[in-house]
Short mmCIF file of C-alpha atoms and ligand atoms in Angstrom, two decimals:
data_model
loop_
_atom_site.label_atom_id
_atom_site.label_comp_id
_atom_site.label_asym_id
_atom_site.label_seq_id
_atom_site.Cartn_x
_atom_site.Cartn_y
_atom_site.Cartn_z
CA UNK A 1 0.00 0.00 0.00
CA UNK A 2 1.19 3.53 -0.73
CA UNK A 3 1.93 5.29 2.54
CA UNK A 4 2.99 8.78 1.49
CA UNK A 5 4.95 10.76 -1.05
CA UNK A 6 8.56 9.85 -0.29
CA UNK A 7 10.31 12.32 -2.55
CA UNK A 8 10.25 14.40 -5.69
CA UNK A 9 13.14 13.79 -8.07
CA UNK A 10 14.44 16.91 -9.82
CA UNK A 11 16.86 16.72 -12.76
CA UNK A 12 19.61 19.36 -12.60
CA UNK A 13 22.77 20.13 -14.53
CA UNK A 14 24.83 20.99 -11.47
CA UNK A 15 24.25 19.74 -7.93
CA UNK A 16 26.65 22.32 -6.52
CA UNK A 17 24.76 25.20 -8.09
CA UNK A 18 21.31 23.84 -7.30
CA UNK A 19 22.14 22.92 -3.70
CA UNK A 20 23.28 26.51 -3.23
CA UNK A 21 19.89 27.73 -4.44
CA UNK A 22 17.94 25.42 -2.11
CA UNK A 23 20.13 26.37 0.85
CA UNK A 24 20.53 30.08 0.27
CA UNK A 25 17.25 31.08 -1.34
CA UNK A 26 14.94 28.60 0.40
CA UNK A 27 16.82 28.13 3.67
CA UNK A 28 16.78 24.31 3.44
CA UNK A 29 19.74 22.20 4.50
CA UNK A 30 21.18 19.47 2.31
CA UNK A 31 21.23 16.40 4.53
CA UNK A 32 22.77 13.76 2.33
CA UNK A 33 24.88 13.37 -0.81
CA UNK A 34 25.19 10.10 -2.65
CA UNK A 35 26.39 8.78 -5.97
CA UNK A 36 24.24 6.01 -7.48
CA UNK A 37 26.41 4.27 -10.09
CA UNK A 38 23.54 2.04 -11.29
CA UNK A 39 21.65 5.17 -12.38
CA UNK A 40 24.74 7.21 -13.38
CA UNK A 41 23.73 10.07 -11.11
CA UNK A 42 24.88 12.05 -8.12
CA UNK A 43 22.11 12.95 -5.71
CA UNK A 44 21.52 15.46 -2.94
CA UNK A 45 18.60 15.14 -0.52
CA UNK A 46 16.62 17.76 1.36
CA UNK A 47 14.08 16.93 4.04
CA UNK A 48 11.00 19.12 3.69
CA UNK A 49 8.74 18.10 6.55
CA UNK A 50 9.24 14.40 5.93
CA UNK A 51 8.92 14.60 2.14
CA UNK A 52 12.28 14.72 0.44
CA UNK A 53 13.59 16.57 -2.55
CA UNK A 54 16.10 14.48 -4.48
CA UNK A 55 18.29 16.50 -6.81
CA UNK A 56 19.76 14.38 -9.60
CA UNK A 57 22.84 15.35 -11.60
CA UNK A 58 23.92 13.00 -14.39
CA UNK A 59 27.46 11.61 -14.18
CA UNK A 60 27.42 10.40 -17.80
CA UNK A 61 25.74 11.47 -21.06
CA UNK A 62 24.13 7.99 -21.11
CA UNK A 63 22.35 8.63 -17.84
CA UNK A 64 18.57 8.80 -18.27
CA UNK A 65 18.80 12.09 -16.36
CA UNK A 66 21.15 13.52 -18.99
CA UNK A 67 18.71 12.44 -21.70
CA UNK A 68 15.80 13.95 -19.79
CA UNK A 69 17.58 17.32 -19.44
CA UNK A 70 18.52 17.30 -23.10
CA UNK A 71 14.91 16.70 -24.16
CA UNK A 72 12.95 18.66 -21.60
CA UNK A 73 15.42 20.82 -19.69
CA UNK A 74 15.97 20.86 -15.96
CA UNK A 75 12.95 20.31 -13.76
CA UNK A 76 10.75 17.79 -11.97
CA UNK A 77 11.72 14.34 -13.18
CA UNK A 78 9.70 11.93 -11.06
CA UNK A 79 7.45 11.45 -8.06
CA UNK A 80 8.21 8.66 -5.61
CA UNK A 81 5.64 6.95 -3.42
CA UNK A 82 6.74 5.04 -0.33
CA UNK A 83 5.10 1.63 -0.28
CA UNK A 84 5.18 -1.05 2.40
CA UNK A 85 5.17 -3.76 -0.30
CA UNK A 86 6.96 -2.75 -3.49
CA UNK A 87 6.48 -6.14 -5.17
CA UNK A 88 2.74 -6.11 -4.48
CA UNK A 89 2.57 -2.49 -5.59
CA UNK A 90 4.16 -3.33 -8.95
CA UNK A 91 1.87 -6.33 -9.41
CA UNK A 92 -1.18 -4.18 -8.65
CA UNK A 93 -0.13 -1.53 -11.17
CA UNK A 94 0.57 -4.19 -13.79
CA UNK A 95 -2.83 -5.78 -13.20
CA UNK A 96 -4.38 -2.36 -13.72
CA UNK A 97 -2.79 -2.25 -17.18
CA UNK A 98 0.17 -0.03 -16.36
CA UNK A 99 3.42 -0.61 -18.21
CA UNK A 100 6.35 -1.12 -15.85
CA UNK A 101 9.88 0.13 -16.50
CA UNK A 102 11.16 -2.39 -13.95
CA UNK A 103 9.49 -5.72 -13.22
CA UNK A 104 11.95 -6.32 -10.39
CA UNK A 105 12.94 -3.63 -7.86
CA UNK A 106 16.59 -2.63 -7.73
CA UNK A 107 18.72 -0.75 -5.23
CA UNK A 108 18.44 3.02 -5.56
CA UNK A 109 19.75 5.88 -3.42
CA UNK A 110 19.73 5.68 0.37
CA UNK A 111 19.73 1.87 0.29
CA UNK A 112 16.13 1.70 -0.86
CA UNK A 113 14.52 -0.74 -3.22
CA UNK A 114 13.02 1.19 -6.10
CA UNK A 115 11.12 0.52 -9.34
CA UNK A 116 9.53 2.80 -11.91
CA UNK A 117 6.30 2.83 -13.89
CA UNK A 118 6.42 3.89 -17.52
CA UNK A 119 5.43 7.57 -17.93
CA UNK A 120 3.35 6.68 -21.01
CA UNK A 121 1.12 4.69 -18.66
CA UNK A 122 1.01 7.31 -15.91
CA UNK A 123 -0.23 10.38 -17.75
CA UNK A 124 3.19 11.93 -18.16
CA UNK A 125 4.50 11.57 -14.61
CA UNK A 126 7.42 9.19 -14.21
CA UNK A 127 6.37 7.31 -11.09
CA UNK A 128 8.64 5.52 -8.64
CA UNK A 129 7.75 3.13 -5.87
CA UNK A 130 10.27 2.79 -3.07
CA UNK A 131 10.67 1.01 0.22
CA UNK A 132 13.51 0.49 2.66
CA UNK A 133 15.55 -2.57 1.81
CA UNK A 134 14.63 -5.30 4.29
CA UNK A 135 17.22 -5.25 7.06
CA UNK A 136 18.68 -1.86 6.08
CA UNK A 137 18.70 1.01 8.53
CA UNK A 138 16.26 3.71 7.45
CA UNK A 139 18.35 6.58 6.14
CA UNK A 140 15.33 8.79 5.50
ZN1 LIG B 1 13.69 8.85 -6.83
#
């Protein structure tokens, strides 16, 4: 079951520049940096009342984030819902006719299991499900 919005993913060209904006203009504090080699991105997280903002900077032109920025520019890339059962969540979406980008969850940032729904099936919003990896300490 979906429990809450976990985070919004935002594609940016430069983490350093964007983190400065979030810290100086909005007064938020970056709480966590992490590189995710599987996704070819560097990330920075902000906690906004329990919902996180995940800034994503591509580390390679082959990164899907690099391709997104090239096509659509910087901006909101995805919405992530925390689920208590990511496998069941994917099965439910699939049964409802939604195309999945990942049939099997993989390890994303902050040690979470993540999987994405295809934006063509979700009315234009790239949608992520995430849940803490069983046995992992909750980082967020
Ligand atoms: Zn995400």
